[in-house]
Tab-separated table of C-alpha atoms in Angstrom:
chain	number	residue	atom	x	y	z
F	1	UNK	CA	229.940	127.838	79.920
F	2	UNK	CA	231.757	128.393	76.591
F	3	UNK	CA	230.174	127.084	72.939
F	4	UNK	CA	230.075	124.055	72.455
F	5	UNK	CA	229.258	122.731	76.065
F	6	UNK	CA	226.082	121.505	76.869
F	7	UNK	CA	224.005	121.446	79.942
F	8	UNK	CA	221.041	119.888	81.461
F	9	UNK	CA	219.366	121.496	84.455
F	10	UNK	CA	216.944	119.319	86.574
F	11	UNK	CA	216.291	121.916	89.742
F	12	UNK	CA	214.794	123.996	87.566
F	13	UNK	CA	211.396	124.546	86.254
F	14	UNK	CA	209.654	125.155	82.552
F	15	UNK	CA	206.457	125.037	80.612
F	16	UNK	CA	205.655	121.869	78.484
F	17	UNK	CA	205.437	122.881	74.564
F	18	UNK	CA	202.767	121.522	72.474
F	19	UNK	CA	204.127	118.842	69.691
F	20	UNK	CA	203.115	119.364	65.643
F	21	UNK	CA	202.901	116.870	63.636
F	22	UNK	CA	203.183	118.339	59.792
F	23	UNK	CA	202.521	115.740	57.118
F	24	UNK	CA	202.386	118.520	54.221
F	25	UNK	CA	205.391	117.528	51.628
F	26	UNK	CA	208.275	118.881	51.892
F	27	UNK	CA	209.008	122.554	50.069
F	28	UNK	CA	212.410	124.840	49.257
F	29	UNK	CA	213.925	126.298	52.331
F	30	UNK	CA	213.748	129.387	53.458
F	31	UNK	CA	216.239	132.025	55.477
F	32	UNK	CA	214.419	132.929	58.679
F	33	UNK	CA	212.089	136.162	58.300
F	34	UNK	CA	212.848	137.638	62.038
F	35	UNK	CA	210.060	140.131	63.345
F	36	UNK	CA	211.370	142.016	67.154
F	37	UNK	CA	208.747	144.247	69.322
F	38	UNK	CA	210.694	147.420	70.198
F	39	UNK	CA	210.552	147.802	73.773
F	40	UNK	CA	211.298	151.886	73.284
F	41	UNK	CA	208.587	152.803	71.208
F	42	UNK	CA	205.706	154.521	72.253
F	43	UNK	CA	201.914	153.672	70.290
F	44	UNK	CA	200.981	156.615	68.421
F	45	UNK	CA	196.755	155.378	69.232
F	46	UNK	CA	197.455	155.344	72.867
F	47	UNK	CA	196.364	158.454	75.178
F	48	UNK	CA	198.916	159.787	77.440
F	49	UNK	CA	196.553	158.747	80.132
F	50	UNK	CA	196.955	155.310	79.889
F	51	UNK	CA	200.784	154.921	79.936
F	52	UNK	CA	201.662	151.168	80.924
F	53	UNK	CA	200.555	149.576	77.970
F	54	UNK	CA	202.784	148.568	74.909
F	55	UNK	CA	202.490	149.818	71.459
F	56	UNK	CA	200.062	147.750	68.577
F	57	UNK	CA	197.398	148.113	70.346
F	58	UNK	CA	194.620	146.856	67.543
F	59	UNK	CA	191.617	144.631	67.427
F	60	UNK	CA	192.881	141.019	66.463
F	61	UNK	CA	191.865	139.514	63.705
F	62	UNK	CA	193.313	136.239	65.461
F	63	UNK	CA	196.428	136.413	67.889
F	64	UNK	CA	198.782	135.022	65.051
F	65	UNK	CA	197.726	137.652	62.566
F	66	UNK	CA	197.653	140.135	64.833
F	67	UNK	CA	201.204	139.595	66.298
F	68	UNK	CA	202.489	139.032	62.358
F	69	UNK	CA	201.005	142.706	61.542
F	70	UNK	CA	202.338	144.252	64.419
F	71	UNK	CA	205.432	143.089	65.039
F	72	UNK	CA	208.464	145.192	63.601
F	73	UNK	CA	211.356	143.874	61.475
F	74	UNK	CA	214.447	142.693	63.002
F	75	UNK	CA	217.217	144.665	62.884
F	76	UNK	CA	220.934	143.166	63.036
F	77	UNK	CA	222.381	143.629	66.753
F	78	UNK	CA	226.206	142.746	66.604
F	79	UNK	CA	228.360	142.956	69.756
F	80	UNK	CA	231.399	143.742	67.807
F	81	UNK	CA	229.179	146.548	66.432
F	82	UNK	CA	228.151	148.374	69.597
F	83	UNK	CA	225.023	146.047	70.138
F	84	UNK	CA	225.853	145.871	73.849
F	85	UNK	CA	227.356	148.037	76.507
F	86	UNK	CA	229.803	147.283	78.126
F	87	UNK	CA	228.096	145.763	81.201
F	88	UNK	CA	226.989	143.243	78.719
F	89	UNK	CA	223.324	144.462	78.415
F	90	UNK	CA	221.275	145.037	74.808
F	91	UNK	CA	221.670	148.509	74.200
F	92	UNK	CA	218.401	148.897	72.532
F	93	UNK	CA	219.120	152.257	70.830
F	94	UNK	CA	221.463	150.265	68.607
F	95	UNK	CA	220.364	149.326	65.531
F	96	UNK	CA	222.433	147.818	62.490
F	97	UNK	CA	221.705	146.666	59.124
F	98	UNK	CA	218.850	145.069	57.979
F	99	UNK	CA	218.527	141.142	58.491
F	100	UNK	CA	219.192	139.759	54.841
F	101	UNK	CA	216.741	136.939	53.542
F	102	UNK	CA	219.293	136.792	50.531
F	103	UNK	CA	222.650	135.467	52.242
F	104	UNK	CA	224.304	132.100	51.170
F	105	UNK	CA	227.088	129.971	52.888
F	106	UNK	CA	229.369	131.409	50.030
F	107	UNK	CA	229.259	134.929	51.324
F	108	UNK	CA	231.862	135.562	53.956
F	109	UNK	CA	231.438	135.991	57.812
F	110	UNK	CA	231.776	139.529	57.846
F	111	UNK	CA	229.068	140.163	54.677
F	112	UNK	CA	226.457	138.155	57.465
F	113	UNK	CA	225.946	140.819	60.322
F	114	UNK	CA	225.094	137.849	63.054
F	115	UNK	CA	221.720	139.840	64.343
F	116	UNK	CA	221.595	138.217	68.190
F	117	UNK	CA	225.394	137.975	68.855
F	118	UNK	CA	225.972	136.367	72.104
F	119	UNK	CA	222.752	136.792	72.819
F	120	UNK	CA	220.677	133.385	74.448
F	121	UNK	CA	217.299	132.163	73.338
F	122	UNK	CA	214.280	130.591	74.638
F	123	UNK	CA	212.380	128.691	72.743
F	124	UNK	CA	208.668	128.271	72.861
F	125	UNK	CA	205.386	129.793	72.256
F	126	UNK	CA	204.436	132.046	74.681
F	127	UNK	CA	201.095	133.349	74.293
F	128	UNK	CA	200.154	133.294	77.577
F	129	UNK	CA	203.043	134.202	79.291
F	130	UNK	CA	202.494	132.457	81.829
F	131	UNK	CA	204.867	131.084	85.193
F	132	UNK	CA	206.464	128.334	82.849
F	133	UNK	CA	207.549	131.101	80.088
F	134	UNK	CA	208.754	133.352	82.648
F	135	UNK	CA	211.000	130.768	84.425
F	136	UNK	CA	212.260	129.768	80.836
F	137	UNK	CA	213.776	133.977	80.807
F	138	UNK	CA	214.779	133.736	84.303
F	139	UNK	CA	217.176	131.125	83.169
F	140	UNK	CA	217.966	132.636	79.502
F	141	UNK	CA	219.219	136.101	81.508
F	142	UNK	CA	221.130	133.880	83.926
F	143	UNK	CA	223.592	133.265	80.922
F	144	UNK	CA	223.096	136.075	78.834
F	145	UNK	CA	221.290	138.567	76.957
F	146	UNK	CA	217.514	137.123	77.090
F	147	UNK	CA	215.418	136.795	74.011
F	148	UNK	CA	211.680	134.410	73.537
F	149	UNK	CA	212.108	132.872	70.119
F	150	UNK	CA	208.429	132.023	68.979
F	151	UNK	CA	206.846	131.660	65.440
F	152	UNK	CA	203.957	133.449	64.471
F	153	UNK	CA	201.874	132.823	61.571
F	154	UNK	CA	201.072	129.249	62.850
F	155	UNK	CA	197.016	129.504	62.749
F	156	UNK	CA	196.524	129.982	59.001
F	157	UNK	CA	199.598	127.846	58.159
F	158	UNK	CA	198.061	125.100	60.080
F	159	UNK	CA	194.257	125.597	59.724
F	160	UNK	CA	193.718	125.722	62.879
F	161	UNK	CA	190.484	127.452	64.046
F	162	UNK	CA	190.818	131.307	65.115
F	163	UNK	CA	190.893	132.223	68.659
F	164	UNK	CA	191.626	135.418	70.783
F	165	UNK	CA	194.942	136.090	72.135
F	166	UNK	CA	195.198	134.989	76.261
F	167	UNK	CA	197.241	138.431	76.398
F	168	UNK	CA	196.957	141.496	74.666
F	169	UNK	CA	199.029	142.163	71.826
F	170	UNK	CA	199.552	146.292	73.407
F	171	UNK	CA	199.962	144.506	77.528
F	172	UNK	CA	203.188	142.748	76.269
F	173	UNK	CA	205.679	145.271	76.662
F	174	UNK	CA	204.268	145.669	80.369
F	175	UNK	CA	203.994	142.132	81.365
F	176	UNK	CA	208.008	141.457	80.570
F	177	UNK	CA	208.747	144.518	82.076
F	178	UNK	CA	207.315	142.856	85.164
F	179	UNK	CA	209.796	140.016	84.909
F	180	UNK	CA	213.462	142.479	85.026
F	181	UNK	CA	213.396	141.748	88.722
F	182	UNK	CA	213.343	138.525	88.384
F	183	UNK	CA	215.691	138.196	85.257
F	184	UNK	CA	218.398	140.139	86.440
F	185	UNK	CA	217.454	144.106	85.906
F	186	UNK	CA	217.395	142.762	81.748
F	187	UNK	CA	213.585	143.203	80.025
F	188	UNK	CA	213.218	140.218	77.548
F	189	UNK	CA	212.752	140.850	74.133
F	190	UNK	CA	210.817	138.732	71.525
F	191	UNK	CA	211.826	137.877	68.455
F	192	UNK	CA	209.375	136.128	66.256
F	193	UNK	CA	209.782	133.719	63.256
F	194	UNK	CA	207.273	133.643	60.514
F	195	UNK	CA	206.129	129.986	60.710
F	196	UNK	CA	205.330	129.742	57.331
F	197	UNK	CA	209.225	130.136	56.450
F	198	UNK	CA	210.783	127.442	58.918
F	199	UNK	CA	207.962	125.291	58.938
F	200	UNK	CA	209.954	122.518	56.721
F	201	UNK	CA	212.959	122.960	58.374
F	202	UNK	CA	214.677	119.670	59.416
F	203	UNK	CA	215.884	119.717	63.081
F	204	UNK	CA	219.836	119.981	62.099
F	205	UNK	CA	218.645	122.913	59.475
F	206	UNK	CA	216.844	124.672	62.866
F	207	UNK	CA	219.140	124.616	64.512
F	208	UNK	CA	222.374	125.736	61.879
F	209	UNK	CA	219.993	128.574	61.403
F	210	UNK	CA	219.972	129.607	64.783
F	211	UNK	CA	223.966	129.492	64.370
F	212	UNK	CA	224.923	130.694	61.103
F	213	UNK	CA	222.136	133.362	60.575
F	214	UNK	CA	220.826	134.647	64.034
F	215	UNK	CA	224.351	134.350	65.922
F	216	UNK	CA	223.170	133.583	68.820
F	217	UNK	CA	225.976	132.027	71.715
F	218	UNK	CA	222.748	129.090	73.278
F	219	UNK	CA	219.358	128.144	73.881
F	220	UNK	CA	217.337	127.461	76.835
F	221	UNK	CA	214.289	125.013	76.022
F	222	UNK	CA	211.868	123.079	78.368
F	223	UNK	CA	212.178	119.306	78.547
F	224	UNK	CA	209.332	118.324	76.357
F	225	UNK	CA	210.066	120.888	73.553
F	226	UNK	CA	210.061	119.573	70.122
F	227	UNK	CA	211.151	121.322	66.850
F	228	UNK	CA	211.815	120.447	63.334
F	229	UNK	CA	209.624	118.997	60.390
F	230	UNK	CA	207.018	117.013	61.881
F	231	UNK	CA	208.171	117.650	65.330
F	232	UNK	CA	211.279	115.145	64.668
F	233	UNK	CA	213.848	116.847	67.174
F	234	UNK	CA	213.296	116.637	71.164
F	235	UNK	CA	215.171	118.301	73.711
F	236	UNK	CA	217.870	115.278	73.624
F	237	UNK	CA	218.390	116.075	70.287
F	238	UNK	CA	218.889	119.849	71.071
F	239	UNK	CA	221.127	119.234	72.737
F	240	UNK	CA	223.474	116.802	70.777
F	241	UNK	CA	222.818	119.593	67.547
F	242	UNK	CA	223.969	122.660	69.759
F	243	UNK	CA	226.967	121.170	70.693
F	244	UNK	CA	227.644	119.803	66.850
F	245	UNK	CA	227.724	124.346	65.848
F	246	UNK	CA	229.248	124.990	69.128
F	247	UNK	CA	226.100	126.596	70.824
F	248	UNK	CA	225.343	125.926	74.819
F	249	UNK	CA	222.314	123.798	74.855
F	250	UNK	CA	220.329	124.023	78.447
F	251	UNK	CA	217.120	121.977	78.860
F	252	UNK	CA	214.977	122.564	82.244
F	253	UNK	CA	212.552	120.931	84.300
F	254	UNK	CA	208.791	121.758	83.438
F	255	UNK	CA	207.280	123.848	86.014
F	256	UNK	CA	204.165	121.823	87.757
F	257	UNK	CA	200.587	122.680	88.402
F	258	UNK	CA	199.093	120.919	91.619
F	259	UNK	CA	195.705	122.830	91.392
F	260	UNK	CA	193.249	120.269	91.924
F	261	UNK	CA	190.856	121.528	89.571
F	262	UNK	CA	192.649	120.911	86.670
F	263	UNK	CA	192.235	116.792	87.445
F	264	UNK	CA	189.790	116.405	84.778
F	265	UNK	CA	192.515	117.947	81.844
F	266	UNK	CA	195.073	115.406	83.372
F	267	UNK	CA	193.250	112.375	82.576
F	268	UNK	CA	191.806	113.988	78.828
F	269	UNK	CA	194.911	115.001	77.684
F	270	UNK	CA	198.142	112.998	78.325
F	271	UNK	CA	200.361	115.221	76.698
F	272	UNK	CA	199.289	117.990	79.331
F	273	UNK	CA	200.274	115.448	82.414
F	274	UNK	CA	200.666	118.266	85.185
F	275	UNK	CA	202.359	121.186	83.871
F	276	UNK	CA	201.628	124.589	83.396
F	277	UNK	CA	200.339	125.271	80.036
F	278	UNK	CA	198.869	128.137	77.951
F	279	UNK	CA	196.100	125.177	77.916
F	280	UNK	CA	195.668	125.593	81.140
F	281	UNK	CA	194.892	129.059	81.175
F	282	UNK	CA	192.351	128.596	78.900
F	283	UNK	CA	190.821	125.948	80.515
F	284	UNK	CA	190.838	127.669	83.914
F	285	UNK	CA	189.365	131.339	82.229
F	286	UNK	CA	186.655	128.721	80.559
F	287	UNK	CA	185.694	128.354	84.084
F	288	UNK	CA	185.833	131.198	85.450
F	289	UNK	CA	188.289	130.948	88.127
F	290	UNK	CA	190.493	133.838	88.101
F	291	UNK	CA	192.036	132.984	91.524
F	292	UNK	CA	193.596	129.638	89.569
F	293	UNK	CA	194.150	132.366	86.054
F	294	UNK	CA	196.782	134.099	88.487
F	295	UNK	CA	198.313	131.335	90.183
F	296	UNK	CA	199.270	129.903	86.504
F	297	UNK	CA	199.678	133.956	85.060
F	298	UNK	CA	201.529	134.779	87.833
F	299	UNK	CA	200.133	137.909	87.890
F	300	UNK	CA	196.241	138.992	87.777
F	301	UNK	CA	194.585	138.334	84.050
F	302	UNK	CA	194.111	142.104	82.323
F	303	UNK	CA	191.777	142.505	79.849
F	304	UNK	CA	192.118	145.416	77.534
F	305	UNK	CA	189.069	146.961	75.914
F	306	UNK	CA	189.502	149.214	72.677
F	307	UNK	CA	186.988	152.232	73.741
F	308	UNK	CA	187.862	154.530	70.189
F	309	UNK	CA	184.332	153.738	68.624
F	310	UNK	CA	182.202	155.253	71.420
F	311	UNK	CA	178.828	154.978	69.572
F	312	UNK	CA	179.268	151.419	70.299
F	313	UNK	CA	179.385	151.782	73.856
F	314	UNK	CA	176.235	152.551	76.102
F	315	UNK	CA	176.551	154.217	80.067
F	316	UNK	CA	174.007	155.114	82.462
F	317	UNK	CA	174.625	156.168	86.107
F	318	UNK	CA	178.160	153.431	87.210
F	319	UNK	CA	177.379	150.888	84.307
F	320	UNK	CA	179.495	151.071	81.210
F	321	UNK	CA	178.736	148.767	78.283
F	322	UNK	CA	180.669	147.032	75.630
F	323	UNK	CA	180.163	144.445	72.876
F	324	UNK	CA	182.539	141.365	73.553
F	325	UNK	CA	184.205	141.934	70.150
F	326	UNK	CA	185.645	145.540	71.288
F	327	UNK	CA	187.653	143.041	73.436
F	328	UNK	CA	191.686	142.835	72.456
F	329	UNK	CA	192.258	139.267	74.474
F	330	UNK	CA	190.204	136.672	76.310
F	331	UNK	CA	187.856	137.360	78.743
F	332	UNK	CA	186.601	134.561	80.877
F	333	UNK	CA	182.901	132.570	81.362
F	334	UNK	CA	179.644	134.604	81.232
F	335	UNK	CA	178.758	135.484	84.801
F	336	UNK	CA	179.528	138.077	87.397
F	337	UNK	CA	182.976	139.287	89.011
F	338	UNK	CA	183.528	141.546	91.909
F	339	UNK	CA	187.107	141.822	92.525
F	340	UNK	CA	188.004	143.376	89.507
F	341	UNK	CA	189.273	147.171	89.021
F	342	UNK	CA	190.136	149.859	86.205
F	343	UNK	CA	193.377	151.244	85.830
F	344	UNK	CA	193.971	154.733	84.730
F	345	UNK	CA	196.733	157.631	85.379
F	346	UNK	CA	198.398	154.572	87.563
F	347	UNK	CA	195.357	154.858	90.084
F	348	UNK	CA	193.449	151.770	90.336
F	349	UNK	CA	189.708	152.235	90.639
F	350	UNK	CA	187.766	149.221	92.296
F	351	UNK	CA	184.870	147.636	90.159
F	352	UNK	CA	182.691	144.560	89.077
F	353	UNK	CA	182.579	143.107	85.645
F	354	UNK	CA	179.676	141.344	84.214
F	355	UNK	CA	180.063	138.891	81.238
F	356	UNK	CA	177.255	137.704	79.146
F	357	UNK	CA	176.761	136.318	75.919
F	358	UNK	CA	177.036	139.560	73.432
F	359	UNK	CA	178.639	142.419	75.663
F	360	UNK	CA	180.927	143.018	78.788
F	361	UNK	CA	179.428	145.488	81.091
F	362	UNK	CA	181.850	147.488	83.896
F	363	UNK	CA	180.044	148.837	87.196
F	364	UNK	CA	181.909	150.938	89.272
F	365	UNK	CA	181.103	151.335	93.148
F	366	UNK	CA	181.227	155.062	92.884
F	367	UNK	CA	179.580	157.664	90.788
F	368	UNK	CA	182.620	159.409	90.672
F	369	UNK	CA	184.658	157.020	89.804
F	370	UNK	CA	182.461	155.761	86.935
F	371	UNK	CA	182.673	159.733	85.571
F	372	UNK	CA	186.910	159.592	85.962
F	373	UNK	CA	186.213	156.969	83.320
F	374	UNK	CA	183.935	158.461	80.705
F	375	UNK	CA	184.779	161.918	80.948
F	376	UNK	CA	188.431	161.205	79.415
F	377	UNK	CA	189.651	160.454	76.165
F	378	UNK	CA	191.011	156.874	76.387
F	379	UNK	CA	191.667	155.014	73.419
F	380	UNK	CA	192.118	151.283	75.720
F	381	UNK	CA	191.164	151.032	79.010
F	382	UNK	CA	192.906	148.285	80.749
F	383	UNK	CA	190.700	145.524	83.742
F	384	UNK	CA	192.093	143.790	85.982
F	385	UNK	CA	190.224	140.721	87.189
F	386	UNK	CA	191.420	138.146	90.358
């Protein structure tokens, strides 16, 4: 489909995005500030031991300050400038100039490098990327190169209380390399948006950003999305804006959750009705259920434990101890977990997890297992819980 077409797809499925309501007054617009996660780079405070986690792997202040840290600046990706091969896929040892903060509608086409040429975005939050976000790529790559468009920054904008991240800042890079099967071969990339700078942003402005400054040829967006100042733009509206700057415009069913244990969030929370949600995740690691954690992850929840301070860690026989805060992401209830294992040099080591109020403790079945663990040097050590 060519720009300026639009499309609405209703056999497809997609995560429900929250709604915010901003009643602050109205300040001086701002160019986008664009932040990408390079999917080459290796961490420099990872050991070579542990080699399927991302880079940025840090403890979190919150997830939105810890993503606006990490996350690298954008750099301009133009197809006319060798930012794809020629079977049509990012070549992501390109790089081109420097996204400007500075240009104006005065300066001409070529002076404004478009940084996601042809490129198509989703549009969302993903912080738990969950089924819903990962359906929401499947149907970016379908039409092009795939990118998740998602603002960071929100938390202290907003002040909204501080929480930990559902995923690992450093588990990223691995988690969307799990979804190139399913998007064609083609590993998403993220590119984030500094909230603070598009937070006033009228719907039409949004989306002539998205045109004018990012380049990009469309966007895929859930059903319920909502954008602009004060949430004033819904899908509907997407799509009547996209085709206004000649953009394709596709809007996709939400993807549903039919776990019956989620009946009480249904009737609290209207908004949620019965869709996969980061919310959901929450709600079902507040319980403990890990088996309903996957069904919504689509994969089994990892958490990630920073081990470089060792005098804060205690071991004796199997049993290795941690306080809670050494934690990089969310870890479920208090209580005890037996199907749960360690993962290092790609072999997966079977173990138990407790949870209580101040620490995380890790038993492993084996003696020799437990000393595979302690006798290396491992900055993170990655859990896997189901």
């Amino acid at each position: 489909m060519l720009g300026g077409s639009r499309c609405i797809l209703r056999d497809c499925n997609f995560h429900q995005f929250s709604t915010i309501f901003i009643t602050s007054p109205i300040t001086s617009i701002c160019s986008f500030r664009i932040k990408l996660r390079n999917k080459n780079s290796s961490s420099s405070c990872l050991s070579n031991k542990v080699s399927d986690f991302g880079e940025n792997c840090v403890q979190p202040k919150s997830s939105d300050t810890q993503s606006s840290l990490l996350s690298q600046s954008l750099r301009g990706i133009g197809k006319e400038n060798g930012g794809e091969n020629y079977n049509g896929h990012l070549n992501p040892h390109y790089q081109g100039e420097m996204f400007s903060q500075s240009g104006t509608d005065e300066e001409p086409p070529s002076e404004r490098l478009p940084i996601l040429a042809g490129g198509i975005v989703a549009l969302g939050k993903f912080d738990a990327l969950h089924i819903g976000h990962r359906e929401l790529a499947i149907q970016a790559a379908k039409r092009g190169i795939p990118f998740l468009l998602s603002f960071v920054g929100m938390a202290e904008v907003l002040g909204w209380e501080p929480r930990a991240p559902i995923v690992a800042e450093c588990d990223r890079k691995r988690i969307l390399s799990s979804w190139a099967p399913y998007c064609g071969g083609v590993i998403p990339r993220e590119l984030q948006i500094d909230f603070s700078k598009v937070r006033y942003l009228t719907p039409r402005q949004f989306v002539e950003r998205l045109s004018k400054e990012l380049g990009v040829r469309g966007v895929v967006a859930g059903e319920n999305y909502h954008f602009g100042y004060r949430a004033a733009g819904d899908a509907s509206d997407l799509v009547k804006l996209c085709e206004e700057y000649e953009l394709e415009a596709y809007v996709i069913n939400s993807v549903m959750d039919n776990n019956q244990i989620s009946g009480a969030l249904n009737s609290c929370d209207g908004k949620e009705r019965e869709q996969v949600s980061s919310t959901r995740v929450r709600y079902a690691l507040d319980k403990g259920d890990m088996k309903y954690v996957s069904e919504l992850l689509g994969r089994n929840h990892r958490l990630v434990l920073m081990m470089e301070d060792q005098e804060r860690f205690t071991s004796e026989r199997n049993r290795l101890s941690a306080p809670k805060s050494c934690l990089l992401n969310l870890a479920p209830k208090e209580g005890l977990y037996e199907n749960c294992s360690v993962l290092i040099d790609k072999n997966v080591i079977p173990c138990r997890v407790i949870v209580d109020t101040t620490d995380i403790h890790l038993e492993c079945y084996e003696v020799a297992n437990f000393s595979c663990i302690t006798s290396r040097d491992l900055k993170i050590l990655g859990i896997e819980l189901w």
